[in-house]
Short mmCIF file of C-alpha atoms in Angstrom, two decimals:
data_model
loop_
_atom_site.label_atom_id
_atom_site.label_comp_id
_atom_site.label_asym_id
_atom_site.label_seq_id
_atom_site.Cartn_x
_atom_site.Cartn_y
_atom_site.Cartn_z
CA MET A 1 -31.31 -81.17 116.63
CA ARG A 2 -27.52 -81.63 116.65
CA MET A 3 -25.77 -84.34 114.55
CA THR A 4 -22.29 -85.52 115.53
CA ASN A 5 -20.08 -88.03 113.64
CA THR A 6 -16.99 -89.48 115.23
CA THR A 7 -14.30 -91.64 113.64
CA ALA A 8 -11.85 -93.87 115.46
CA LEU A 9 -8.63 -95.51 114.23
CA VAL A 10 -8.84 -99.29 114.55
CA GLY A 11 -5.88 -101.51 113.70
CA GLY A 12 -4.66 -98.94 111.17
CA LEU A 13 -8.14 -98.59 109.63
CA LEU A 14 -10.66 -95.84 110.06
CA LEU A 15 -13.79 -97.11 111.79
CA GLY A 16 -16.82 -94.88 111.29
CA LEU A 17 -18.74 -95.05 114.51
CA GLY A 18 -21.78 -93.33 113.09
CA VAL A 19 -22.55 -91.78 116.46
CA VAL A 20 -25.69 -89.64 116.31
CA ALA A 21 -26.70 -87.47 119.26
CA CYS A 22 -30.18 -85.98 119.50
CA SER A 23 -31.29 -83.32 122.00
CA THR A 24 -33.23 -80.07 122.25
CA THR A 25 -31.33 -76.82 122.65
CA PRO A 26 -30.84 -76.18 126.37
CA GLY A 27 -32.72 -73.11 127.73
CA LYS A 28 -35.58 -71.91 129.92
CA GLU A 29 -39.16 -72.58 128.95
CA VAL A 30 -41.73 -69.82 129.54
CA ASP A 31 -45.33 -70.74 130.31
CA GLU A 32 -48.39 -68.74 129.29
CA THR A 33 -48.06 -66.51 132.36
CA GLY A 34 -44.53 -65.56 131.41
CA ASP A 35 -42.90 -67.41 134.31
CA PRO A 36 -39.75 -69.32 133.53
CA GLY A 37 -39.98 -73.11 133.80
CA THR A 38 -37.30 -75.70 134.37
CA VAL A 39 -34.41 -76.40 132.02
CA ASP A 40 -35.25 -79.19 129.45
CA GLU A 41 -32.27 -81.51 129.03
CA GLY A 42 -33.97 -84.20 126.95
CA VAL A 43 -35.86 -86.95 128.76
CA SER A 44 -35.02 -85.97 132.29
CA GLY A 45 -34.10 -88.87 134.54
CA THR A 46 -34.22 -91.62 131.83
CA PRO A 47 -30.95 -93.64 131.87
CA GLY A 48 -29.03 -94.98 128.89
CA ALA A 49 -30.00 -98.48 127.73
CA VAL A 50 -27.81 -101.05 125.93
CA GLU A 51 -29.29 -102.72 122.83
CA LEU A 52 -27.25 -105.45 121.01
CA ASP A 53 -28.11 -106.74 117.55
CA HIS A 54 -26.48 -110.09 118.48
CA THR A 55 -26.40 -112.02 121.72
CA VAL A 56 -24.98 -115.12 120.03
CA ILE A 57 -22.62 -115.24 117.04
CA ASP A 58 -22.14 -118.65 115.44
CA PHE A 59 -19.35 -118.65 112.86
CA GLY A 60 -20.29 -122.17 111.78
CA VAL A 61 -17.69 -124.54 110.35
CA LEU A 62 -14.50 -123.09 108.91
CA PRO A 63 -11.58 -124.87 107.28
CA VAL A 64 -8.61 -124.99 109.64
CA GLY A 65 -6.42 -121.94 109.11
CA MET A 66 -9.21 -119.75 107.76
CA SER A 67 -10.86 -116.76 109.45
CA ALA A 68 -14.25 -115.10 109.33
CA SER A 69 -15.57 -111.86 110.84
CA GLU A 70 -18.92 -110.67 112.14
CA VAL A 71 -20.12 -107.26 113.33
CA VAL A 72 -21.77 -106.53 116.70
CA THR A 73 -23.70 -103.27 116.90
CA ILE A 74 -24.06 -101.62 120.32
CA SER A 75 -26.92 -99.14 120.41
CA ASN A 76 -28.04 -96.70 123.10
CA ASP A 77 -31.82 -96.97 123.22
CA GLY A 78 -32.10 -94.97 126.45
CA GLY A 79 -32.75 -91.33 127.10
CA SER A 80 -29.29 -90.20 128.24
CA THR A 81 -25.64 -90.79 127.39
CA LEU A 82 -24.29 -94.35 127.70
CA THR A 83 -20.63 -94.90 128.54
CA ILE A 84 -18.74 -97.98 127.35
CA ASP A 85 -16.28 -98.69 130.13
CA ALA A 86 -14.58 -101.84 128.78
CA LEU A 87 -14.73 -104.73 126.30
CA GLY A 88 -13.36 -108.16 127.17
CA LEU A 89 -12.98 -111.62 125.65
CA GLY A 90 -12.83 -114.80 127.69
CA GLY A 91 -9.37 -115.69 126.38
CA SER A 92 -9.88 -118.81 124.21
CA GLY A 93 -7.43 -117.42 121.68
CA GLN A 94 -9.51 -118.22 118.59
CA PHE A 95 -11.55 -115.02 118.79
CA SER A 96 -10.24 -111.48 118.47
CA LEU A 97 -11.86 -108.07 118.71
CA THR A 98 -11.46 -104.96 116.59
CA SER A 99 -12.65 -101.91 118.47
CA PRO A 100 -11.74 -98.24 118.99
CA GLU A 101 -8.42 -97.96 120.79
CA ASP A 102 -9.99 -95.50 123.22
CA VAL A 103 -13.04 -97.65 123.91
CA GLU A 104 -12.82 -97.17 127.63
CA GLY A 105 -14.83 -94.08 128.37
CA LEU A 106 -16.44 -93.93 124.88
CA GLU A 107 -19.74 -92.09 125.24
CA LEU A 108 -22.78 -92.94 123.13
CA PRO A 109 -25.45 -90.24 123.11
CA ALA A 110 -29.08 -91.37 123.19
CA GLY A 111 -30.10 -92.94 119.87
CA SER A 112 -26.54 -93.55 118.65
CA SER A 113 -24.60 -96.76 118.04
CA VAL A 114 -21.14 -98.18 117.41
CA GLU A 115 -19.99 -101.26 115.46
CA LEU A 116 -17.45 -103.76 116.77
CA THR A 117 -15.83 -106.46 114.63
CA VAL A 118 -15.24 -109.95 116.05
CA THR A 119 -12.99 -112.36 114.13
CA TYR A 120 -12.82 -116.15 114.51
CA THR A 121 -9.80 -118.15 113.34
CA ALA A 122 -10.10 -121.95 113.22
CA ASP A 123 -6.85 -123.39 114.61
CA ASP A 124 -7.85 -127.05 114.70
CA GLU A 125 -10.80 -129.40 114.39
CA THR A 126 -12.23 -128.69 117.84
CA ALA A 127 -15.34 -126.70 118.67
CA ASP A 128 -14.50 -123.26 120.09
CA THR A 129 -16.54 -121.01 122.38
CA ASP A 130 -15.92 -117.68 124.08
CA THR A 131 -17.77 -114.65 125.40
CA LEU A 132 -17.55 -110.97 124.60
CA ASP A 133 -18.35 -108.88 127.69
CA ILE A 134 -19.45 -105.31 127.10
CA VAL A 135 -19.20 -103.26 130.30
CA THR A 136 -21.16 -100.01 130.26
CA SER A 137 -22.44 -97.44 132.71
CA GLU A 138 -25.66 -99.47 132.84
CA GLY A 139 -24.06 -102.84 133.57
CA THR A 140 -22.49 -105.75 131.66
CA SER A 141 -23.93 -107.31 128.48
CA THR A 142 -22.59 -110.56 127.05
CA VAL A 143 -22.34 -111.93 123.50
CA THR A 144 -21.70 -115.68 123.18
CA LEU A 145 -19.20 -116.63 120.44
CA GLN A 146 -18.86 -120.08 118.89
CA GLY A 147 -17.22 -121.72 115.89
CA ASN A 148 -15.77 -124.99 114.69
CA GLY A 149 -12.73 -125.89 112.58
CA THR A 150 -12.59 -128.74 110.10
CA LEU A 151 -9.92 -130.46 108.04
CA ALA A 152 -12.56 -132.04 105.82
CA VAL A 153 -12.37 -130.77 102.24
CA PRO A 154 -14.64 -131.21 99.22
CA VAL A 155 -13.87 -134.09 96.90
CA ALA A 156 -14.81 -134.10 93.24
CA ASP A 157 -16.06 -137.33 91.71
CA ILE A 158 -16.50 -137.65 87.96
CA VAL A 159 -18.20 -140.29 85.85
CA CYS A 160 -17.86 -140.13 82.08
CA PRO A 161 -18.32 -142.69 79.30
CA THR A 162 -15.62 -145.23 78.59
CA GLU A 163 -16.13 -144.56 74.87
CA SER A 164 -18.35 -142.39 72.71
CA ASP A 165 -19.78 -142.26 69.21
CA VAL A 166 -19.25 -139.19 67.01
CA PRO A 167 -20.92 -136.75 66.81
CA THR A 168 -22.85 -136.94 70.05
CA ALA A 169 -23.36 -135.29 73.46
CA ALA A 170 -21.35 -137.42 75.87
CA PRO A 171 -22.87 -137.43 79.40
CA LEU A 172 -20.84 -136.23 82.40
CA ASP A 173 -21.90 -136.88 85.98
CA GLY A 174 -20.47 -135.24 89.11
CA ARG A 175 -23.25 -136.11 91.54
CA GLY A 176 -20.91 -138.37 93.52
CA SER A 177 -18.85 -135.37 94.66
CA THR A 178 -18.83 -134.62 98.40
CA PRO A 179 -18.70 -131.16 100.06
CA GLY A 180 -16.77 -131.94 103.26
CA ALA A 181 -18.13 -132.13 106.81
CA GLY A 182 -20.65 -129.48 107.71
CA ALA A 183 -20.69 -127.96 104.23
CA SER A 184 -22.66 -128.09 101.01
CA ILE A 185 -21.54 -127.90 97.40
CA GLU A 186 -21.88 -124.38 96.04
CA ASP A 187 -20.53 -124.79 92.51
CA TYR A 188 -19.46 -127.37 89.93
CA MET A 189 -16.64 -126.38 87.57
CA TRP A 190 -16.21 -128.56 84.47
CA THR A 191 -13.43 -128.02 81.96
CA ILE A 192 -12.10 -129.73 78.86
CA VAL A 193 -8.50 -130.58 79.64
CA ALA A 194 -7.69 -132.12 76.26
CA ALA A 195 -9.54 -132.74 73.01
CA PRO A 196 -8.51 -133.81 69.52
CA PRO A 197 -6.78 -130.95 67.64
CA SER A 198 -9.55 -130.75 65.04
CA SER A 199 -12.30 -130.35 67.66
CA ARG A 200 -14.20 -127.06 67.76
CA THR A 201 -15.90 -127.76 71.10
CA ALA A 202 -14.75 -125.05 73.53
CA ASP A 203 -16.62 -125.96 76.71
CA VAL A 204 -19.08 -128.38 78.27
CA THR A 205 -22.76 -127.70 77.71
CA ASP A 206 -23.41 -126.30 81.20
CA PRO A 207 -20.22 -126.16 83.30
CA GLY A 208 -22.01 -125.20 86.53
CA ARG A 209 -24.26 -128.24 86.91
CA ALA A 210 -23.71 -131.59 88.58
CA GLN A 211 -24.93 -133.42 85.47
CA THR A 212 -24.04 -132.08 82.07
CA SER A 213 -22.53 -133.17 78.75
CA VAL A 214 -19.79 -132.35 76.30
CA PHE A 215 -20.39 -132.25 72.56
CA VAL A 216 -18.01 -134.78 71.03
CA ASP A 217 -17.64 -133.46 67.53
CA VAL A 218 -14.62 -135.39 66.23
CA PRO A 219 -12.97 -138.76 66.90
CA GLY A 220 -10.00 -138.98 69.24
CA THR A 221 -9.12 -138.88 72.92
CA TRP A 222 -10.96 -136.54 75.29
CA THR A 223 -10.01 -135.65 78.89
CA MET A 224 -12.45 -133.90 81.21
CA SER A 225 -11.90 -132.27 84.62
CA LEU A 226 -14.23 -131.43 87.50
CA GLU A 227 -13.65 -129.26 90.58
CA VAL A 228 -16.29 -128.54 93.21
CA GLU A 229 -16.45 -125.61 95.62
CA ASN A 230 -18.33 -125.73 98.92
CA ASP A 231 -20.07 -122.95 100.80
CA LEU A 232 -17.00 -122.56 103.05
CA GLY A 233 -14.98 -121.35 100.07
CA GLN A 234 -12.96 -124.56 99.74
CA THR A 235 -12.19 -125.92 96.28
CA SER A 236 -11.50 -129.59 95.66
CA ALA A 237 -8.57 -131.02 93.81
CA PRO A 238 -9.51 -131.68 90.18
CA ALA A 239 -10.88 -135.09 89.26
CA THR A 240 -10.28 -136.17 85.67
CA CYS A 241 -11.51 -138.82 83.29
CA THR A 242 -10.41 -139.79 79.80
CA PHE A 243 -12.40 -141.50 77.08
CA ASP A 244 -11.97 -142.32 73.41
CA ALA A 245 -14.45 -141.13 70.81
CA ALA A 246 -14.72 -143.22 67.67
CA SER A 247 -17.20 -143.29 64.84
CA MET A 248 -19.44 -146.33 64.63
CA ALA A 249 -19.64 -145.84 60.86
CA GLU A 250 -17.63 -147.68 58.22
CA LEU A 251 -16.92 -144.38 56.49
CA HIS A 252 -16.70 -141.14 58.47
CA VAL A 253 -15.37 -137.91 56.89
CA THR A 254 -14.66 -134.76 58.93
CA LEU A 255 -14.00 -131.28 57.52
CA THR A 256 -12.58 -128.45 59.64
CA TRP A 257 -10.96 -125.15 58.62
CA ASP A 258 -9.01 -122.28 60.14
CA THR A 259 -11.13 -119.16 59.49
CA GLY A 260 -14.35 -117.67 60.70
CA ASN A 261 -16.76 -115.74 58.46
CA SER A 262 -16.42 -118.49 55.90
CA ASP A 263 -18.75 -121.24 54.69
CA LEU A 264 -17.04 -124.38 53.45
CA ASP A 265 -19.12 -127.40 52.44
CA LEU A 266 -18.28 -131.09 52.51
CA HIS A 267 -19.44 -133.29 49.60
CA LEU A 268 -19.45 -137.08 49.28
CA THR A 269 -20.26 -138.43 45.81
CA ARG A 270 -20.72 -141.87 44.28
CA ASP A 271 -21.02 -143.33 40.77
CA ASP A 272 -18.71 -140.65 39.35
CA ALA A 273 -21.25 -137.94 40.16
CA LEU A 274 -20.01 -134.35 40.31
CA PRO A 275 -20.65 -132.04 43.26
CA PHE A 276 -24.28 -130.84 43.47
CA GLU A 277 -25.39 -133.54 40.99
CA LEU A 278 -28.34 -135.48 42.37
CA PRO A 279 -28.90 -138.11 43.54
CA GLY A 280 -25.18 -138.93 43.64
CA ASP A 281 -24.01 -136.13 45.99
CA CYS A 282 -24.48 -136.00 49.76
CA THR A 283 -24.10 -132.39 50.92
CA TYR A 284 -26.04 -129.55 52.58
CA CYS A 285 -28.77 -129.50 49.90
CA ASN A 286 -29.08 -133.30 49.85
CA PRO A 287 -28.19 -134.29 53.43
CA SER A 288 -29.73 -137.79 53.54
CA PRO A 289 -29.88 -139.38 50.07
CA ASP A 290 -31.36 -142.84 49.64
CA TRP A 291 -28.35 -144.84 48.47
CA GLY A 292 -28.41 -148.01 50.52
CA SER A 293 -30.09 -151.30 49.74
CA THR A 294 -29.82 -152.22 53.43
CA GLY A 295 -31.95 -149.25 54.50
CA SER A 296 -30.73 -146.34 56.56
CA ASP A 297 -27.39 -147.96 57.46
CA GLY A 298 -26.35 -147.79 53.83
CA ASN A 299 -27.42 -144.16 53.41
CA PRO A 300 -24.98 -141.31 53.96
CA THR A 301 -25.87 -138.54 56.39
CA LEU A 302 -24.61 -135.00 56.68
CA ALA A 303 -24.35 -135.24 60.46
CA LEU A 304 -23.01 -131.72 61.03
CA ASP A 305 -23.31 -128.61 58.85
CA ASN A 306 -21.44 -125.42 59.75
CA ARG A 307 -22.11 -122.08 58.02
CA VAL A 308 -20.19 -119.58 60.14
CA GLY A 309 -16.62 -120.86 60.14
CA TYR A 310 -14.14 -123.39 61.51
CA GLY A 311 -16.42 -126.42 61.19
CA PRO A 312 -16.67 -129.25 61.71
CA GLU A 313 -18.80 -130.73 58.97
CA ILE A 314 -19.30 -134.49 59.03
CA ILE A 315 -20.63 -137.03 56.54
CA ARG A 316 -20.88 -140.67 57.56
CA ILE A 317 -22.15 -143.98 56.16
CA GLY A 318 -22.93 -146.82 58.55
CA VAL A 319 -22.44 -149.58 55.95
CA VAL A 320 -20.61 -148.90 52.69
CA GLU A 321 -22.05 -150.64 49.59
CA ASP A 322 -20.82 -148.92 46.45
CA ASP A 323 -17.46 -149.54 44.84
CA SER A 324 -16.04 -146.16 45.80
CA TYR A 325 -16.88 -142.72 47.19
CA ASP A 326 -15.24 -139.39 46.32
CA VAL A 327 -14.64 -136.62 48.89
CA TRP A 328 -14.86 -132.94 47.91
CA VAL A 329 -14.59 -129.56 49.67
CA HIS A 330 -16.25 -126.44 48.29
CA TYR A 331 -15.60 -122.87 49.51
CA PHE A 332 -19.24 -121.88 49.12
CA ASP A 333 -19.24 -118.37 50.62
CA ASP A 334 -16.38 -116.07 51.63
CA LYS A 335 -17.87 -113.67 54.22
CA GLY A 336 -14.51 -112.11 55.03
CA GLY A 337 -12.57 -115.21 55.99
CA GLY A 338 -10.30 -115.00 52.96
CA LEU A 339 -7.73 -117.67 52.12
CA THR A 340 -8.57 -120.70 54.22
CA GLU A 341 -6.80 -123.95 55.08
CA ALA A 342 -9.19 -126.88 55.14
CA THR A 343 -8.41 -130.16 56.91
CA ILE A 344 -9.97 -133.48 55.97
CA GLN A 345 -9.91 -136.61 58.11
CA VAL A 346 -11.18 -139.92 56.73
CA TRP A 347 -12.05 -142.53 59.35
CA SER A 348 -13.29 -146.09 59.28
CA GLY A 349 -14.52 -146.84 62.77
CA SER A 350 -11.64 -145.95 65.10
CA ASP A 351 -9.03 -146.11 62.31
CA LEU A 352 -7.80 -142.85 60.81
CA LEU A 353 -7.23 -143.74 57.15
CA TRP A 354 -6.03 -140.37 55.90
CA GLU A 355 -5.57 -136.75 56.97
CA GLY A 356 -4.58 -133.83 54.76
CA THR A 357 -4.97 -130.11 54.15
CA GLY A 358 -5.68 -127.82 51.20
CA GLU A 359 -5.81 -124.03 50.77
CA LEU A 360 -8.96 -122.59 49.24
CA SER A 361 -10.20 -119.17 48.23
CA GLY A 362 -13.83 -118.22 47.68
CA ARG A 363 -15.65 -120.51 45.20
CA ASP A 364 -12.75 -122.98 45.01
CA MET A 365 -13.44 -126.72 44.83
CA TRP A 366 -11.01 -129.32 46.16
CA ASN A 367 -11.21 -132.90 44.90
CA VAL A 368 -9.71 -134.52 48.00
CA GLY A 369 -9.60 -138.19 47.03
CA THR A 370 -11.37 -141.55 46.79
CA TYR A 371 -12.40 -144.16 49.34
CA SER A 372 -12.23 -147.72 48.00
CA VAL A 373 -14.71 -150.18 49.46
CA ALA A 374 -12.78 -153.19 48.16
CA ASP A 375 -9.78 -152.71 50.45
CA GLY A 376 -11.08 -150.04 52.83
CA SER A 377 -8.40 -147.55 51.81
CA PHE A 378 -8.38 -143.86 50.92
CA THR A 379 -6.27 -142.48 48.10
CA ALA A 380 -5.61 -138.74 47.92
CA SER A 381 -6.10 -136.94 44.62
CA ALA A 382 -3.26 -135.03 43.01
CA ALA A 383 -5.66 -132.20 42.16
CA ILE A 384 -5.23 -128.85 43.87
CA PRO A 385 -8.13 -126.58 44.84
CA THR A 386 -9.27 -124.52 41.86
CA ARG A 387 -12.16 -122.19 41.14
CA TRP A 388 -15.37 -124.13 40.59
CA GLU A 389 -17.22 -123.22 37.41
CA GLY A 390 -19.99 -125.78 37.78
CA ASN A 391 -23.34 -125.59 39.57
CA ASN A 392 -23.45 -124.07 43.06
CA SER A 393 -26.72 -125.68 44.11
CA CYS A 394 -28.15 -129.14 43.90
CA TYR A 395 -29.65 -130.17 40.55
CA GLU A 396 -30.81 -133.26 38.73
CA PRO A 397 -29.15 -133.70 35.36
CA GLU A 398 -31.40 -133.99 32.35
CA GLU A 399 -31.98 -137.48 31.02
CA PRO A 400 -30.41 -138.00 27.59
CA GLU A 401 -32.95 -138.27 24.76
#
């Protein structure tokens, strides 16, 4: 058996033809009597035979100005050499052919094949057809070519809430997006364009789905964007929506900080209680104390607790009842974060009452200030963060004898 590989230069590129020729070694056969027989030259008298892997190539719908390519494989399934005399296109202008420059006279031994590349370029919105004629020593074979151009493009459509509570997963809906004529949507691409500076939400919950959500962790203005990509490779212009997030609680306190590997805790106390003193402290070890006479609306809730860094942590009270509430920040565990700047925001509904920062090291406590129920104001404390020498876990003080 003899293997032959040929390579042709096509449009400046090397095209491996993968031509494989198979035959027995020419010579005389000798029968049992010792008389020479005839020369064996393969399958004597069997002609070459053209076999095409495509007789129709449909390029489908392409955006105007874009191109796509397909491969036609010509195989010789006969018993002798097949000669390719010529290749020709009908002349529509939208289809072009990449083939060996010396295609005329190219010989394909039995069992070998060659690949030709046909390219379609959509010039306008009309349907295009053409034919590829392959003229060989055994006759002419034809491949029908068709394609269609389109100016239609995908359009993203986004629905998001007009307003949102905090913290919550705000729904996002892109099901109204359209792919463009003759196409289907392949991918949804959601991004957060703008979020409040204190937010720690980096991305939407599942940015590749038509319906998803974004975790609204802090109050403020949020802007979302959606792009869709169709199966033709077209990407829509971004669609955006903006909504305001505001706490529905009368008192809403947010803690964020600027280091990872650090565990800072937010505390909200009443009745002059100290941090960790029960039942007057709402914090990680007492996240939902029973303070309110009006039921759950009057009880504080640790709505978010963060142990790995950056925050946020949130404590909120739906309806305030006591005379005042004190806000504290404790650097509970330094896991390598080191000196950390903590930021506190105090909200009442959509109103930001106060915002400030303090620098803490491990085990420091910061007495941030006091919220007054009487006038709905917040007054910052003059105290600076200092090392906390009190309890570091929740406890109930002993009753005096």
